[in-house]
Coordinates of C-alpha atoms in Angstrom, one line a residue:
Chain A
E1 CA 0.0 0.0 0.0
A2 CA 1.3 3.4 -1.0
Q3 CA 1.8 5.5 2.1
V4 CA 3.7 8.1 4.0
T5 CA 4.5 7.1 7.6
Q6 CA 5.3 9.6 10.3
N7 CA 6.4 8.8 13.9
P8 CA 5.6 9.6 16.5
R9 CA 2.0 10.5 16.0
Y10 CA 1.8 12.3 19.4
L11 CA 4.6 13.8 21.5
I12 CA 4.7 16.0 24.5
T13 CA 8.2 17.3 25.3
V14 CA 9.9 20.1 27.2
T15 CA 11.6 23.2 26.0
G16 CA 15.1 22.5 24.8
K17 CA 15.0 18.7 24.5
K18 CA 16.0 17.7 21.0
L19 CA 13.6 15.6 19.1
T20 CA 13.2 14.0 15.7
V21 CA 10.0 13.3 13.8
T22 CA 10.6 10.6 11.2
C23 CA 9.0 10.4 7.8
S24 CA 9.2 7.6 5.3
Q25 CA 7.5 7.0 2.0
N26 CA 7.3 3.8 -0.1
M27 CA 6.4 5.3 -3.5
N28 CA 9.9 6.2 -4.7
H29 CA 9.0 9.9 -4.8
E30 CA 11.7 12.4 -5.4
Y31 CA 10.0 15.3 -3.7
M32 CA 9.3 15.4 0.1
S33 CA 8.2 18.2 2.3
W34 CA 7.3 19.1 5.8
Y35 CA 4.4 21.4 6.8
R36 CA 3.0 22.6 10.0
Q37 CA -0.7 23.2 10.5
D38 CA -1.9 25.9 12.9
P39 CA -5.5 27.2 13.4
G40 CA -6.2 30.1 11.1
L41 CA -2.9 29.8 9.3
G42 CA -3.5 26.7 7.2
L43 CA -0.5 24.7 6.1
R44 CA 2.9 26.4 6.0
Q45 CA 5.9 24.8 4.5
I46 CA 8.9 24.2 6.7
Y47 CA 11.5 22.5 4.5
Y48 CA 11.4 20.6 1.3
S49 CA 13.6 18.3 -0.7
M50 CA 13.8 17.7 -4.4
N51 CA 15.9 14.6 -4.1
V52 CA 18.6 12.9 -2.1
E53 CA 21.0 15.4 -0.5
V54 CA 18.9 18.3 -1.9
T55 CA 17.0 20.3 0.6
D56 CA 15.7 23.9 0.8
K57 CA 13.9 26.2 3.1
G58 CA 10.2 26.7 3.0
D59 CA 8.3 29.6 4.5
V60 CA 8.9 28.9 8.2
P61 CA 12.3 27.1 8.6
E62 CA 13.5 28.7 11.8
G63 CA 14.1 26.3 14.5
Y64 CA 14.0 23.2 12.3
K65 CA 16.5 21.1 10.4
V66 CA 16.1 18.3 7.9
S67 CA 18.2 15.8 6.1
R68 CA 17.7 13.6 3.0
K69 CA 20.3 10.9 3.1
E70 CA 18.0 8.3 1.5
K71 CA 15.2 8.8 -1.0
R72 CA 12.5 7.3 1.2
N73 CA 13.3 9.1 4.5
F74 CA 13.1 12.8 5.4
P75 CA 13.3 13.4 9.1
L76 CA 12.4 16.7 10.8
I77 CA 14.7 17.7 13.6
L78 CA 14.0 20.2 16.3
E79 CA 17.3 20.9 18.0
S80 CA 16.0 23.0 20.8
P81 CA 12.2 23.0 20.8
S82 CA 10.3 26.0 22.0
P83 CA 6.6 26.4 22.9
N84 CA 5.9 28.2 19.6
Q85 CA 6.7 25.0 17.8
T86 CA 3.7 23.4 19.4
S87 CA 1.8 22.4 16.3
L88 CA 0.5 19.6 14.0
Y89 CA 3.2 18.5 11.6
F90 CA 2.7 16.8 8.3
C91 CA 5.1 15.1 6.0
A92 CA 4.2 14.8 2.3
S93 CA 5.8 13.4 -0.8
S94 CA 5.2 13.7 -4.6
S95 CA 6.6 12.6 -7.9
Y96 CA 8.5 15.3 -9.7
T97 CA 7.8 16.1 -13.3
S98 CA 9.7 18.2 -15.7
G99 CA 11.1 20.5 -13.2
I100 CA 7.8 21.6 -11.8
N101 CA 6.0 19.9 -9.0
T102 CA 2.7 19.2 -10.6
G103 CA 2.1 15.9 -8.9
E104 CA -0.4 15.4 -6.1
L105 CA 1.0 15.3 -2.6
F106 CA 0.6 12.3 -0.5
F107 CA 0.4 13.2 3.2
G108 CA 1.2 11.3 6.3
E109 CA -1.3 11.1 9.2
G110 CA 0.3 13.9 11.1
S111 CA 2.4 14.3 14.2
R112 CA 0.9 16.4 17.0
L113 CA 3.7 18.0 19.0
T114 CA 3.3 19.8 22.3
V115 CA 6.3 21.7 23.7
L116 CA 5.9 22.7 27.4
Chain B
A1 CA 4.3 36.7 -4.0
Q2 CA 2.1 33.7 -4.5
S3 CA -1.0 33.5 -2.3
V4 CA -4.2 31.6 -1.9
A5 CA -7.3 32.9 -0.3
Q6 CA -10.2 30.9 1.0
P7 CA -12.6 33.7 2.1
E8 CA -15.0 31.5 4.2
D9 CA -13.8 29.9 7.4
Q10 CA -16.9 27.7 7.4
V11 CA -19.6 26.7 4.9
N12 CA -22.9 25.2 6.1
V13 CA -25.1 23.3 3.7
A14 CA -28.0 20.9 4.0
E15 CA -27.6 17.4 2.8
G16 CA -28.8 17.1 -0.8
N17 CA -28.1 20.7 -1.6
P18 CA -25.3 21.9 -3.9
L19 CA -22.2 23.1 -2.3
T20 CA -19.5 25.6 -3.2
V21 CA -16.2 26.2 -1.4
K22 CA -14.4 29.3 -2.7
C23 CA -10.8 29.8 -3.6
T24 CA -8.9 32.6 -5.3
Y25 CA -5.2 32.6 -6.1
S26 CA -2.4 34.9 -7.0
V27 CA 0.3 33.1 -9.0
S28 CA 2.7 34.4 -11.6
G29 CA 2.4 32.7 -14.9
N30 CA 0.3 29.6 -15.4
P31 CA -1.1 28.3 -12.1
Y32 CA -1.3 24.7 -10.9
L33 CA -4.3 24.4 -8.6
F34 CA -5.3 21.7 -6.2
W35 CA -8.0 20.8 -3.7
Y36 CA -7.3 18.6 -0.7
V37 CA -9.6 17.3 2.0
Q38 CA -8.8 16.6 5.6
Y39 CA -11.0 14.5 7.8
P40 CA -10.6 14.7 11.6
N41 CA -7.3 13.3 12.9
R42 CA -6.2 12.4 9.4
G43 CA -3.7 13.8 6.9
L44 CA -4.8 15.7 3.8
Q45 CA -6.1 13.7 0.8
F46 CA -5.9 14.8 -2.8
L47 CA -9.3 15.6 -4.4
L48 CA -8.5 17.1 -7.8
K49 CA -6.1 19.3 -9.7
Y50 CA -6.0 21.7 -12.6
I51 CA -2.8 21.9 -14.7
T52 CA -4.0 22.7 -18.1
G53 CA -6.9 21.9 -20.5
D54 CA -10.6 21.9 -19.7
N55 CA -11.6 24.5 -17.1
L56 CA -13.9 22.1 -15.4
V57 CA -12.0 19.4 -13.5
K58 CA -13.7 16.4 -12.0
G59 CA -12.2 14.7 -9.0
S60 CA -12.9 12.1 -6.2
Y61 CA -16.1 11.6 -4.3
G62 CA -18.2 13.5 -6.9
F63 CA -16.4 16.8 -6.5
E64 CA -15.5 19.1 -9.3
A65 CA -13.8 22.5 -9.6
E66 CA -13.9 25.3 -12.1
F67 CA -10.9 27.2 -13.2
N68 CA -11.6 30.8 -14.0
K69 CA -8.6 32.6 -15.2
S70 CA -10.1 36.1 -15.5
Q71 CA -11.4 35.9 -11.9
T72 CA -8.3 33.9 -10.7
S73 CA -10.6 31.5 -9.0
F74 CA -10.8 27.8 -8.5
H75 CA -14.0 27.1 -6.6
L76 CA -14.8 23.5 -5.4
K77 CA -18.3 22.3 -6.1
K78 CA -20.6 19.3 -5.7
P79 CA -24.1 19.0 -7.0
S80 CA -25.5 17.2 -3.9
A81 CA -23.8 17.3 -0.5
L82 CA -23.5 14.3 1.8
V83 CA -23.1 14.4 5.6
S84 CA -19.9 12.4 5.0
D85 CA -18.5 15.4 3.0
S86 CA -18.1 17.3 6.3
A87 CA -14.4 18.0 6.6
L88 CA -11.8 20.7 6.2
Y89 CA -11.0 21.6 2.6
F90 CA -7.8 23.2 1.5
C91 CA -7.1 25.0 -1.8
A92 CA -3.4 25.1 -3.0
A93 CA -1.6 26.8 -5.8
G94 CA 1.8 26.4 -7.4
G95 CA 3.5 27.3 -10.6
G96 CA 5.7 29.9 -12.1
A97 CA 9.3 29.5 -11.3
T98 CA 8.7 28.1 -7.9
N99 CA 8.6 24.5 -6.7
K100 CA 6.5 25.5 -3.8
L101 CA 2.8 24.8 -3.2
I102 CA 1.0 27.5 -1.3
F103 CA -2.0 26.4 0.8
G104 CA -5.0 28.5 1.7
T105 CA -6.2 28.6 5.4
G106 CA -8.8 26.0 4.9
T107 CA -12.7 26.0 4.9
L108 CA -14.6 23.8 7.2
L109 CA -17.6 22.3 5.4
A110 CA -20.5 21.3 7.6
V111 CA -23.3 19.3 6.0
Q112 CA -26.4 19.0 8.1
P113 CA -28.7 16.0 7.8

């Protein structure tokens, strides 16, 4: 079954304690992206990756890191989480066509993070 | 800068009635437009997209959307709403020289029995 898998689904942590949210896709997609969803703000892109070892900042990258060492995995790292990073996070992937991302995005189920 | 606007936070409709969820966009060049649906505690699911061609696009679950270039709109429609259509709907736009997809703030669709 084609899917994007995120872990953990729920996490409560404290300020400053490093954490990683994993994301894995089994569709051989080139493009992967992280979003955060906040009430009234919709989805905002944090980082994206066009392929292995190619990553770039989205609209709200501050406080986050990513890596793309393998095509299927795209972990999101919060080195020193703060309460304003409390949010619902989504990983997504897509095929990549002709230099323009026109493929539909496949989303994971989301990871709800609370930073105290 | 690219932007997507969904002017209604919530749309209420009675089951069996037609529904419209509005979306307008601002994208340089030719836009790529999408609708996604999010059910409670789930990730977003793709409904339909417009890349080029016929302005009326048909998608999943009986939904369709009409691309209107002059009004820069891409409204989501369905002829007869179901209670099970109740969910959060997101419009998204990409295109131009960017590889980014910009999402609207979402519209909550509530279908009353």
